[in-house]
PDB file of C-alpha atoms in Angstrom:
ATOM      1  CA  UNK O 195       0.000   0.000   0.000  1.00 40.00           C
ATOM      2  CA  UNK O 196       1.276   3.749  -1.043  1.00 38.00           C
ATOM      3  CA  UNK O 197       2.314   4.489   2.301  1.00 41.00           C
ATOM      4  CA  UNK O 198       0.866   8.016   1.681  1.00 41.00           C
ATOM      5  CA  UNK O 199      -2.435   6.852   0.948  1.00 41.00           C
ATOM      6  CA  UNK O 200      -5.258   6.423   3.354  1.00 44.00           C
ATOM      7  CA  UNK O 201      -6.595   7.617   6.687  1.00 42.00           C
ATOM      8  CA  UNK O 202      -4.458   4.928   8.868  1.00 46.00           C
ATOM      9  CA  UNK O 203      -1.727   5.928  11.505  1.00 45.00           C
ATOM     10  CA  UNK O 204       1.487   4.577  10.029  1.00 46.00           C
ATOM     11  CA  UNK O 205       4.391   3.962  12.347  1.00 49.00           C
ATOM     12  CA  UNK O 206       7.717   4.274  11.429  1.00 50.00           C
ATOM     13  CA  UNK O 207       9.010   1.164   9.664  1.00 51.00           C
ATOM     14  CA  UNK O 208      10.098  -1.756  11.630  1.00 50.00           C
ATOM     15  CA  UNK O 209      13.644  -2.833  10.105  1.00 46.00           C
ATOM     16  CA  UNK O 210      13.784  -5.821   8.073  1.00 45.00           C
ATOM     17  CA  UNK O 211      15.426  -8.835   9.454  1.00 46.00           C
ATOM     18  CA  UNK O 212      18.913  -9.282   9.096  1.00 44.00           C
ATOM     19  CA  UNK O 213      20.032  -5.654   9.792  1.00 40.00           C
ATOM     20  CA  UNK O 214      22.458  -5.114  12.705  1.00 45.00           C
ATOM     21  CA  UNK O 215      21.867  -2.885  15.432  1.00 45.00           C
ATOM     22  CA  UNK O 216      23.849   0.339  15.714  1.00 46.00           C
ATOM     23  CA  UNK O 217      25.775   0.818  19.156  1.00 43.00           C
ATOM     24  CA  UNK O 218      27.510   3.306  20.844  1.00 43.00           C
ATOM     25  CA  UNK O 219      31.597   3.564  20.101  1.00 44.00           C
ATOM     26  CA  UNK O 220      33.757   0.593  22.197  1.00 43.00           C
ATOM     27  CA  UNK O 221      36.452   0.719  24.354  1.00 40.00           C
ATOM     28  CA  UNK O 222      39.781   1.857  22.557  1.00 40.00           C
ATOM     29  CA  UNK O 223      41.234  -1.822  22.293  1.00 39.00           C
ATOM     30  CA  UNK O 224      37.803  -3.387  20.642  1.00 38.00           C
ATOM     31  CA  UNK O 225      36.369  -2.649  17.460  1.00 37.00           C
ATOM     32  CA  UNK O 226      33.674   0.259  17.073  1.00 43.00           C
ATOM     33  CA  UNK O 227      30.971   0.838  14.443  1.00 47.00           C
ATOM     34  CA  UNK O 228      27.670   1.537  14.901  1.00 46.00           C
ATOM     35  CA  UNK O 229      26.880  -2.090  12.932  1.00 48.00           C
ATOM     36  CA  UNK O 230      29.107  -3.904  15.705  1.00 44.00           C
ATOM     37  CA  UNK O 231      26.916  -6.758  17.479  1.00 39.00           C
ATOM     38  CA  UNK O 232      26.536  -5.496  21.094  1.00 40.00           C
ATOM     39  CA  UNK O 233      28.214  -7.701  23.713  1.00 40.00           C
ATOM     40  CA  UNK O 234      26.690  -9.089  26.567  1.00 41.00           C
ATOM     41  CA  UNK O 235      22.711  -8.782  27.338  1.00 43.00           C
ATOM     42  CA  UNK O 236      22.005  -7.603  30.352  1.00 41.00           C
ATOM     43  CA  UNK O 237      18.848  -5.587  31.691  1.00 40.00           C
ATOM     44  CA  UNK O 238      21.051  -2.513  32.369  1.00 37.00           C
ATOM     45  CA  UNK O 239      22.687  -2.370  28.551  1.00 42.00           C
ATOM     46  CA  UNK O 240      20.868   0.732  26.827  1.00 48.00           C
ATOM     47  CA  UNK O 241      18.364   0.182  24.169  1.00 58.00           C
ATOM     48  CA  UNK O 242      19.775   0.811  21.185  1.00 56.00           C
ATOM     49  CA  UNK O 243      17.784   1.257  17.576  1.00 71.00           C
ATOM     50  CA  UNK O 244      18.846   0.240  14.693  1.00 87.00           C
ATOM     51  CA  UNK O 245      20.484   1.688  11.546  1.00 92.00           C
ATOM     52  CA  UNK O 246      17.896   0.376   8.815  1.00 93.00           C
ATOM     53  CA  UNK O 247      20.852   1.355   5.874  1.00 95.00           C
ATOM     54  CA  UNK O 248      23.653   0.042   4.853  1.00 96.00           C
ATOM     55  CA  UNK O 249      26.850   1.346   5.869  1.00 96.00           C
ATOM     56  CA  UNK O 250      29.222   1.836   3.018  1.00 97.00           C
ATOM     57  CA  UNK O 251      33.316   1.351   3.165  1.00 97.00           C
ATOM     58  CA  UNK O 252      34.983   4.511   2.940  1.00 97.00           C
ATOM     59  CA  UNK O 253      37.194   3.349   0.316  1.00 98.00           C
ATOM     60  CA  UNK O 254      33.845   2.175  -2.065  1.00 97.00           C
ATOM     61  CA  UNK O 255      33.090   5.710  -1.612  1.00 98.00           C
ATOM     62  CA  UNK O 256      36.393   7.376  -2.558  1.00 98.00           C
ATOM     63  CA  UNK O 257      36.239   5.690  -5.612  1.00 97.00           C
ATOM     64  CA  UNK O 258      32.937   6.733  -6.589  1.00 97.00           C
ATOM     65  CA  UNK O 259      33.468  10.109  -6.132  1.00 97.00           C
ATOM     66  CA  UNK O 260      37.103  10.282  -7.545  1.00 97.00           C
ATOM     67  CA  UNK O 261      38.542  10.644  -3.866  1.00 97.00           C
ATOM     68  CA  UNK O 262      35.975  13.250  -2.750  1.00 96.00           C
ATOM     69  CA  UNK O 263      37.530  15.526  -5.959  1.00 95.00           C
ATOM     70  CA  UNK O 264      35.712  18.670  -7.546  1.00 92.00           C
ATOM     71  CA  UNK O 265      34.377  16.764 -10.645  1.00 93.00           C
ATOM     72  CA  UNK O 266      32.190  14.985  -8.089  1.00 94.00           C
ATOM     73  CA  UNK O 267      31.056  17.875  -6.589  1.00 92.00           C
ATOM     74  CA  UNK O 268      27.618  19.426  -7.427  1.00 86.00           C
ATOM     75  CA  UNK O 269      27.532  21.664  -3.613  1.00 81.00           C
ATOM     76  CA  UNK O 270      28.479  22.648  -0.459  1.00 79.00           C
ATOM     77  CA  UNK O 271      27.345  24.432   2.877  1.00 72.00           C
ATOM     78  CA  UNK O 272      28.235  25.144   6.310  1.00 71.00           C
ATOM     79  CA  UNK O 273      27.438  22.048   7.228  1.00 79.00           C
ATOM     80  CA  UNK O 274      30.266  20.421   4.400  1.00 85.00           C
ATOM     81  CA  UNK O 275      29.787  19.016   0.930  1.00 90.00           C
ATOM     82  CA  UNK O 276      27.883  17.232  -1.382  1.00 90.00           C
ATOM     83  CA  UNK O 277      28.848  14.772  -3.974  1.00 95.00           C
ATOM     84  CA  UNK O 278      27.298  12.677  -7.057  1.00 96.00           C
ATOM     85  CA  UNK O 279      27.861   9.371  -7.176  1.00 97.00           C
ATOM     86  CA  UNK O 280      26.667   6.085  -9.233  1.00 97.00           C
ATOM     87  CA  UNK O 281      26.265   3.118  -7.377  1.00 96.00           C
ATOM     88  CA  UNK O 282      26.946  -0.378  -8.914  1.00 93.00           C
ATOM     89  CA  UNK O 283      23.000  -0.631  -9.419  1.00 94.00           C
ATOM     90  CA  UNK O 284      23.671   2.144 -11.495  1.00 95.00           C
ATOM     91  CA  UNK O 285      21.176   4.442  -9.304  1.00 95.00           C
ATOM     92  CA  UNK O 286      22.754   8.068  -9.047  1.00 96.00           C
ATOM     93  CA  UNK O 287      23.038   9.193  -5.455  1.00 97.00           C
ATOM     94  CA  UNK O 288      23.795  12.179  -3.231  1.00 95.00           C
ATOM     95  CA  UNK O 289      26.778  11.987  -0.961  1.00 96.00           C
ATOM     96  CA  UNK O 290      26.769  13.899   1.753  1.00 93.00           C
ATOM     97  CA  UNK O 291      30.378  14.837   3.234  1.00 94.00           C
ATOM     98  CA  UNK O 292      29.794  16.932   6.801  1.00 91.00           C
ATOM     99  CA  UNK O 293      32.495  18.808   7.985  1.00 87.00           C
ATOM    100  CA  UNK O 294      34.712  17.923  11.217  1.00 78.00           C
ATOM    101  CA  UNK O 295      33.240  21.080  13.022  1.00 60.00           C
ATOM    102  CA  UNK O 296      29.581  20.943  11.716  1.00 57.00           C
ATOM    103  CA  UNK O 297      28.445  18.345  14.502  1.00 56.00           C
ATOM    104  CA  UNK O 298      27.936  20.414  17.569  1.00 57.00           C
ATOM    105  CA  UNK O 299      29.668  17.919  19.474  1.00 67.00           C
ATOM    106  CA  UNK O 300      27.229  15.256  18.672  1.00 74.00           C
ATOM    107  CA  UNK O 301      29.042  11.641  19.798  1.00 83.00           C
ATOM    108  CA  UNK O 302      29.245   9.173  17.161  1.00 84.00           C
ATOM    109  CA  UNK O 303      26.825   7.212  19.317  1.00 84.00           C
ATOM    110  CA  UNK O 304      24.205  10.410  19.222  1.00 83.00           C
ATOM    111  CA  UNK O 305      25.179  10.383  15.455  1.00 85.00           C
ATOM    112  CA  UNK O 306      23.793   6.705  14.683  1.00 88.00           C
ATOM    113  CA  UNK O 307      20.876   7.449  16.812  1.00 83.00           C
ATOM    114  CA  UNK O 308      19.896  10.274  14.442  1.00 81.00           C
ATOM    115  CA  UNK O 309      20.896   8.000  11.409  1.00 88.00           C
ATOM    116  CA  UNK O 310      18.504   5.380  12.982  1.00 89.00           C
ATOM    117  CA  UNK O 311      15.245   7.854  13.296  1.00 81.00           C
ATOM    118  CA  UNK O 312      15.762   9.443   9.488  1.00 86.00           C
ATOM    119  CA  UNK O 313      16.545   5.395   8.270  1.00 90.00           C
ATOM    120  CA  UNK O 314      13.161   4.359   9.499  1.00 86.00           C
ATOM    121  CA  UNK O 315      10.980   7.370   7.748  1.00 84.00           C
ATOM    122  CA  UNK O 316       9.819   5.376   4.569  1.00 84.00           C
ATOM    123  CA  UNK O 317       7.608   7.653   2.057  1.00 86.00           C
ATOM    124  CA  UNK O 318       7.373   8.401  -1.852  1.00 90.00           C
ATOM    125  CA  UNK O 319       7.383  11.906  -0.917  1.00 90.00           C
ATOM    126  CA  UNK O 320      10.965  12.761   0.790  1.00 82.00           C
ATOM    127  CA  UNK O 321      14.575  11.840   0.197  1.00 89.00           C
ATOM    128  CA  UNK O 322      15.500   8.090   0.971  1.00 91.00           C
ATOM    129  CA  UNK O 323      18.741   7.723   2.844  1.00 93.00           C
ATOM    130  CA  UNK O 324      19.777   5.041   1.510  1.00 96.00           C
ATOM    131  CA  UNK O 325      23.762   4.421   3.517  1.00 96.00           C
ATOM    132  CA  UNK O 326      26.442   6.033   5.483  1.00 96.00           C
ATOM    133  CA  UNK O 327      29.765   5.520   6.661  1.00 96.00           C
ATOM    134  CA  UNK O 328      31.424   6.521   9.784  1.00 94.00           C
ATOM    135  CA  UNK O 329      34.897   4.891   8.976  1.00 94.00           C
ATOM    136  CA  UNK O 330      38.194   7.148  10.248  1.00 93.00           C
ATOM    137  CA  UNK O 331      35.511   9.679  12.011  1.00 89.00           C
ATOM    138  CA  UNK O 332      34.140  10.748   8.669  1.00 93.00           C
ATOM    139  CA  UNK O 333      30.411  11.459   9.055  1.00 93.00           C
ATOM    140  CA  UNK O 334      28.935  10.703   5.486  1.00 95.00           C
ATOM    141  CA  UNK O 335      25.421  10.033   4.192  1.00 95.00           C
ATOM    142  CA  UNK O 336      23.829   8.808   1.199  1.00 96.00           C
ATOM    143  CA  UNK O 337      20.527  10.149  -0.391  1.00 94.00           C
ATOM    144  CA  UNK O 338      18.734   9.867  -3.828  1.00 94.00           C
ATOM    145  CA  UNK O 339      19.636  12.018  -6.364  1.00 95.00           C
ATOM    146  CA  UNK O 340      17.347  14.665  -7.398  1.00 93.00           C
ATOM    147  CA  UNK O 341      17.607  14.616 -11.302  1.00 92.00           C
ATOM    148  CA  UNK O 342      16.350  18.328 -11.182  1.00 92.00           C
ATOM    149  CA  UNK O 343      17.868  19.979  -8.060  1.00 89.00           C
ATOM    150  CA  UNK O 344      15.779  21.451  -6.008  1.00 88.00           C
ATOM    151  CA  UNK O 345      13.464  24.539  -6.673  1.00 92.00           C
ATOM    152  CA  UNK O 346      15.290  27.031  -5.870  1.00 88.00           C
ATOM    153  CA  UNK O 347      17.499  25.959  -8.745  1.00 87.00           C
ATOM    154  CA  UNK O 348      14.585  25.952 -11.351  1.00 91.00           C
ATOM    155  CA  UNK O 349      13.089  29.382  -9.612  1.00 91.00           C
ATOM    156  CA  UNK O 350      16.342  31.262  -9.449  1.00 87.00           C
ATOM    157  CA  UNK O 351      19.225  29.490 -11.001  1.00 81.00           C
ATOM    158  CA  UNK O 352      21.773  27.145  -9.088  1.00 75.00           C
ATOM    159  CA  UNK O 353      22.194  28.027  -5.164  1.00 68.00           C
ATOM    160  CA  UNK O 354      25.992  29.724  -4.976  1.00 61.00           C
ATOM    161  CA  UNK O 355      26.948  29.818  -8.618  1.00 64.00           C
ATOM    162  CA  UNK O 356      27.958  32.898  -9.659  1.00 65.00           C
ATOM    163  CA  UNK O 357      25.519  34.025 -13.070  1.00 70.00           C
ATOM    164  CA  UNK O 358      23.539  30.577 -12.389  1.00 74.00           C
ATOM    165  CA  UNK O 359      20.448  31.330 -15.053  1.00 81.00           C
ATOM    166  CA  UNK O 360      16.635  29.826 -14.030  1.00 84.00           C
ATOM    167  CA  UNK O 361      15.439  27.196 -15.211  1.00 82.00           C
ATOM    168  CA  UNK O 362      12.652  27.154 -17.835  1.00 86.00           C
ATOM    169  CA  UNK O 363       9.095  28.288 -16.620  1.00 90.00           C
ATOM    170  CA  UNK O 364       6.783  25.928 -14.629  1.00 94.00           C
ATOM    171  CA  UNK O 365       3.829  25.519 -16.405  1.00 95.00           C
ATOM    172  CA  UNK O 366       0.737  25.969 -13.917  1.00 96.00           C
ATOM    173  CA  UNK O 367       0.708  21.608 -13.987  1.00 96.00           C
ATOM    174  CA  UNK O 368       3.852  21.526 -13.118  1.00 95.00           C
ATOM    175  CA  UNK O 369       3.763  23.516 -10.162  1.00 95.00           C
ATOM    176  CA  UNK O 370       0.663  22.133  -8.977  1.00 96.00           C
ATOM    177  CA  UNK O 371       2.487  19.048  -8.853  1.00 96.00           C
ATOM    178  CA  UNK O 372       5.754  20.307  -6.935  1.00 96.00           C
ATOM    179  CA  UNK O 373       3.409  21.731  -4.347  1.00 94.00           C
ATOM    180  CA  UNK O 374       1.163  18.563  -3.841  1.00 96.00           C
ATOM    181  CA  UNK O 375       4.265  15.722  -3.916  1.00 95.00           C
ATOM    182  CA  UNK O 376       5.698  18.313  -0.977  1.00 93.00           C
ATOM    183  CA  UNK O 377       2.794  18.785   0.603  1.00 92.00           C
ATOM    184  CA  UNK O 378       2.065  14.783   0.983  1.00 93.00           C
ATOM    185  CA  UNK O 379       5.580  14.473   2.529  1.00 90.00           C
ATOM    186  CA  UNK O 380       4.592  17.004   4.939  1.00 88.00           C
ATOM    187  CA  UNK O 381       1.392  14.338   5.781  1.00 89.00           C
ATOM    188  CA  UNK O 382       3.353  11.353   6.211  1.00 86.00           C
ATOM    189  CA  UNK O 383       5.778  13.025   8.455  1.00 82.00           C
ATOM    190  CA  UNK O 384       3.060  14.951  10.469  1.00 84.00           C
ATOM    191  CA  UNK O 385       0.037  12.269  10.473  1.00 86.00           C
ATOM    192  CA  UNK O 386       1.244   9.023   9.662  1.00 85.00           C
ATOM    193  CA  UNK O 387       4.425   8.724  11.684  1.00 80.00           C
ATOM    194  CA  UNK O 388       4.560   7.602  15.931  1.00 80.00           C
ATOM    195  CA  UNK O 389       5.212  10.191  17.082  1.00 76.00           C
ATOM    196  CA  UNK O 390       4.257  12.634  14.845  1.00 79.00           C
ATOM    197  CA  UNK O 391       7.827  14.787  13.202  1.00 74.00           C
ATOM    198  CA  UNK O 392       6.853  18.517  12.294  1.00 71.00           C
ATOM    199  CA  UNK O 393       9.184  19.497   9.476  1.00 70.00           C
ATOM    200  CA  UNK O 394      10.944  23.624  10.289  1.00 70.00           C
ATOM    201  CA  UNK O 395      12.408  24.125   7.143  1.00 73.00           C
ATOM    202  CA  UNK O 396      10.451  24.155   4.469  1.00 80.00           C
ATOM    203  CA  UNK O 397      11.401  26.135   1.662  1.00 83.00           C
ATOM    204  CA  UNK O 398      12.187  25.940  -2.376  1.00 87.00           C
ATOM    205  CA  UNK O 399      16.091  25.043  -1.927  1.00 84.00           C
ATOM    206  CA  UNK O 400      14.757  21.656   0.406  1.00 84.00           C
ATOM    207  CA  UNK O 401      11.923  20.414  -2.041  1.00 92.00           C
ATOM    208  CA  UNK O 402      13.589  18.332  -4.249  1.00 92.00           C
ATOM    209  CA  UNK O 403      12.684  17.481  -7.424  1.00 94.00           C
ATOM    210  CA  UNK O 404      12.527  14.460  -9.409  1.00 95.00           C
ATOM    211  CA  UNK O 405      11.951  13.244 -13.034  1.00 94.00           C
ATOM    212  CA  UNK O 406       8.454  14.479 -14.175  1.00 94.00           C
ATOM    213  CA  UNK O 407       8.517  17.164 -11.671  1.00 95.00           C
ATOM    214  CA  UNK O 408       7.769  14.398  -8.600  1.00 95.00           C
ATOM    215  CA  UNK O 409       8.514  16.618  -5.812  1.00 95.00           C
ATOM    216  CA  UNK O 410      10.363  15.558  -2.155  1.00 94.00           C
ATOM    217  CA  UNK O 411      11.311  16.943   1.041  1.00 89.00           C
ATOM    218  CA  UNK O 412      14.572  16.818   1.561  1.00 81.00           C
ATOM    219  CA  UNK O 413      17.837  18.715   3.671  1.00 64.00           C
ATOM    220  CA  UNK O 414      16.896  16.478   7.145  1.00 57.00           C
ATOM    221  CA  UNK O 415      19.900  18.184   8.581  1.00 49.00           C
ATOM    222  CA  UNK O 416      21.091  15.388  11.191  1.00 52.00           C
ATOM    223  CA  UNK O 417      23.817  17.692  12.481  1.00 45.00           C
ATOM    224  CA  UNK O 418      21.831  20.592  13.865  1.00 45.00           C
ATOM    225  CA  UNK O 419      19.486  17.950  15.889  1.00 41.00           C
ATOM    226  CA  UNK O 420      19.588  17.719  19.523  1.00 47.00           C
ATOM    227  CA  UNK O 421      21.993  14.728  21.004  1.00 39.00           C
ATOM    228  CA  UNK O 422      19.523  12.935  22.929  1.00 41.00           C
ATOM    229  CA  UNK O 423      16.341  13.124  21.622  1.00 36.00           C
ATOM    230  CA  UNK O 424      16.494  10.348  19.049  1.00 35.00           C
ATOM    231  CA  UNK O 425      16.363   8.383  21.799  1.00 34.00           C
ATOM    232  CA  UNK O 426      13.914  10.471  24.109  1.00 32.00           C
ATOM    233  CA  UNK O 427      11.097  10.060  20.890  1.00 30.00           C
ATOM    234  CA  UNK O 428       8.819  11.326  24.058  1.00 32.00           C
ATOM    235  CA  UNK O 429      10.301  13.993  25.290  1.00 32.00           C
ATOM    236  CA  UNK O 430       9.696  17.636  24.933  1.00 31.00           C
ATOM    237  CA  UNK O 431      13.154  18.228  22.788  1.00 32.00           C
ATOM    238  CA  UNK O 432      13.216  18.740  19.271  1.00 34.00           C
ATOM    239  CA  UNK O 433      14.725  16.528  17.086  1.00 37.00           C
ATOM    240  CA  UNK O 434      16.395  19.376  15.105  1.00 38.00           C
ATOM    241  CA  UNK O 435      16.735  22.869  15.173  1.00 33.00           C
ATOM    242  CA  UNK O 436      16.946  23.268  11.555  1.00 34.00           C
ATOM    243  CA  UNK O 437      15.388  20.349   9.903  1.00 40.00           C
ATOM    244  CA  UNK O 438      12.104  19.005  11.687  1.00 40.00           C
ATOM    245  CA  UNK O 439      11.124  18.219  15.309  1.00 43.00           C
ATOM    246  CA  UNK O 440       8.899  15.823  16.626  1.00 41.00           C
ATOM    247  CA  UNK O 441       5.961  17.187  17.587  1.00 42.00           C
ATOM    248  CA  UNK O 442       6.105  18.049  21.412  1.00 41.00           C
ATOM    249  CA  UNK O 443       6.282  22.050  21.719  1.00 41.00           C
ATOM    250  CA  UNK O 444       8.785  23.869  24.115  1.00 42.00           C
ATOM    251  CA  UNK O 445       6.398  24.169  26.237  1.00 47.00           C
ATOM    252  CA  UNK O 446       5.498  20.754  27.155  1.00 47.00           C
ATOM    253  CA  UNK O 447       2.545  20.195  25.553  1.00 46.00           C
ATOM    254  CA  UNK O 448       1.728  18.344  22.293  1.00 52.00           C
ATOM    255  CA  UNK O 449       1.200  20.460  19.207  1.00 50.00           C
ATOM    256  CA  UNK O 450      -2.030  19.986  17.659  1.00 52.00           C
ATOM    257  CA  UNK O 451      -3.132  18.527  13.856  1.00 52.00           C
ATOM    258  CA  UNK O 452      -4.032  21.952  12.883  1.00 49.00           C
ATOM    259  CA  UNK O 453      -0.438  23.930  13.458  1.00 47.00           C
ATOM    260  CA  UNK O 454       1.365  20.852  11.137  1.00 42.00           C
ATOM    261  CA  UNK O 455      -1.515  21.322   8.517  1.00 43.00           C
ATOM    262  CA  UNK O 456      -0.910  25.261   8.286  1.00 42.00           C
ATOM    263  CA  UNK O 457       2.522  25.086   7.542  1.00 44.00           C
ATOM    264  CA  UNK O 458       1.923  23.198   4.473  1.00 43.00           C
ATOM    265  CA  UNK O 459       1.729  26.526   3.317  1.00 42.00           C
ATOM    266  CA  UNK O 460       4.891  27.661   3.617  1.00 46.00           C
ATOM    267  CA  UNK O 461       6.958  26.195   0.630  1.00 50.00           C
ATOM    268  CA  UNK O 462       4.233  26.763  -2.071  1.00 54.00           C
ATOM    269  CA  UNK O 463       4.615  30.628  -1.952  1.00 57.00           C
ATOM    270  CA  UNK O 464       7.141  30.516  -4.424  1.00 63.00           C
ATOM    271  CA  UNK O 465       5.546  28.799  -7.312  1.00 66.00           C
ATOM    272  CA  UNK O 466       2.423  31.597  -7.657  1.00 62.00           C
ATOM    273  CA  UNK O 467       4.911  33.609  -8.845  1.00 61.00           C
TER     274      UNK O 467
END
């Protein structure tokens, strides 16, 4: 079933069988990974969820992006850069280099609890991540490809290239259909996931779009999220300052359907233009 469709509650995804759990760092002499089988079982050990991606060897990586070089680059932001890449499938992705200081002095452990929480979100209508690597404390991510950037890049031109020219004109179909593939991401993240995630950073440059103008959210920004909230899904902390949050306010109590439903509004703007 489109998991878009309907009036059901959808939880996030259980992980298939067969995929590891990801656990905090180990001791200096023992091996560490966040795919690392956890030692031991007993009732005090911390529940730990799992990463429901692949984690890909660093040197894989170098090689499909020519060593991290500028040919591979398509763009870059405070939080580090991003590469294109083609996978043996032959699917193009997005590779997603952060910087040593972007973190906010988020533990590798905190890390693979964020990784965990965006793994699990499974919709048509926002970016799949789809692997990451953590080898030689690189913090890298892997996300689908958006064969037409994002909308900013049709609306304005690319984002940070100097005399970047628009793209060609959305025809009134085409925008229509931008606006509702971002809108149903919006309504998977705010009324089919448990607990409900209110996206906080909606705008042209994170809808993403796709061939025939299939539209995605996109930019979950997992360094800019708070360290322990991943694993706190109840608390009253947001998940990220930037990105989305789950839906507890500041204040302690829940937010309510209606305030996720209004901001729906807030990345069309740009196509009435």
């Amino acid at each position: 079933m489109w998991c878009c469709s309907g009036a059901e509650e959808e939880p996030l995804a259980a992980p298939p069988a067969g995929y590891p759990a990801a656990t905090p760092p180990r001791a200096p002499a023992q091996p560490r990974g966040p795919n690392m089988p956890r030692a031991g079982g007993g009732a005090s050990a911390a529940k730990v969820l799992p990463i429901d991606v692949p984690a890909f060897p660093l040197a894989e990586l170098n090689r499909l992006t020519g060593n991290f070089g500028e040919r591979a680059l398509i763009g870059e932001g405070s939080y580090g850069r991003v590469y294109r890449a083609k996978l043996a499938s032959g699917e193009l992705v997005a590779v997603k280099m952060f910087d040593n200081g972007s973190s906010s002095g988020q533990s590798e452990a905190e890390f693979c609890e964020q990784l965990s929480v965006v793994s699990r979100l499974k919709c048509d209508h926002f970016t799949q991540l789809l692997g990451y690597c953590l080898e030689l404390n690189n913090r890298i991510v892997l996300y689908q490809f958006a064969t037409m950037g994002s909308l900013y890049d049709i609306l304005h031109g690319k984002k940070g290239v100097q005399g970047a020219e628009p793209g060609t004109v959305l025809t009134w179909s085409q925008r229509a259909r931008i606006a509702y593939g971002a809108a149903r991401g919006l309504e998977h993240l705010h009324e089919k996931v448990r607990p409900p995630i209110v996206h906080r950073d909606v705008r042209s440059s994170n809808v993403l779009v796709f061939d025939g103008h299939d539209a995605k959210i996109g930019d979950f920004n997992l360094t800019n999220q708070s360290p322990d909230s991943a694993a706190r899904l109840h608390s009253t902390k947001v998940l990220a300052s930037a990105s989305f949050c789950w839906s507890s306010s500041r204040g302690g109590s829940p937010w309510t359907t209606p305030c996720p439903r209004g901001s729906r509004a807030s990345s069309p703007g740009p196509l009435q233009g």
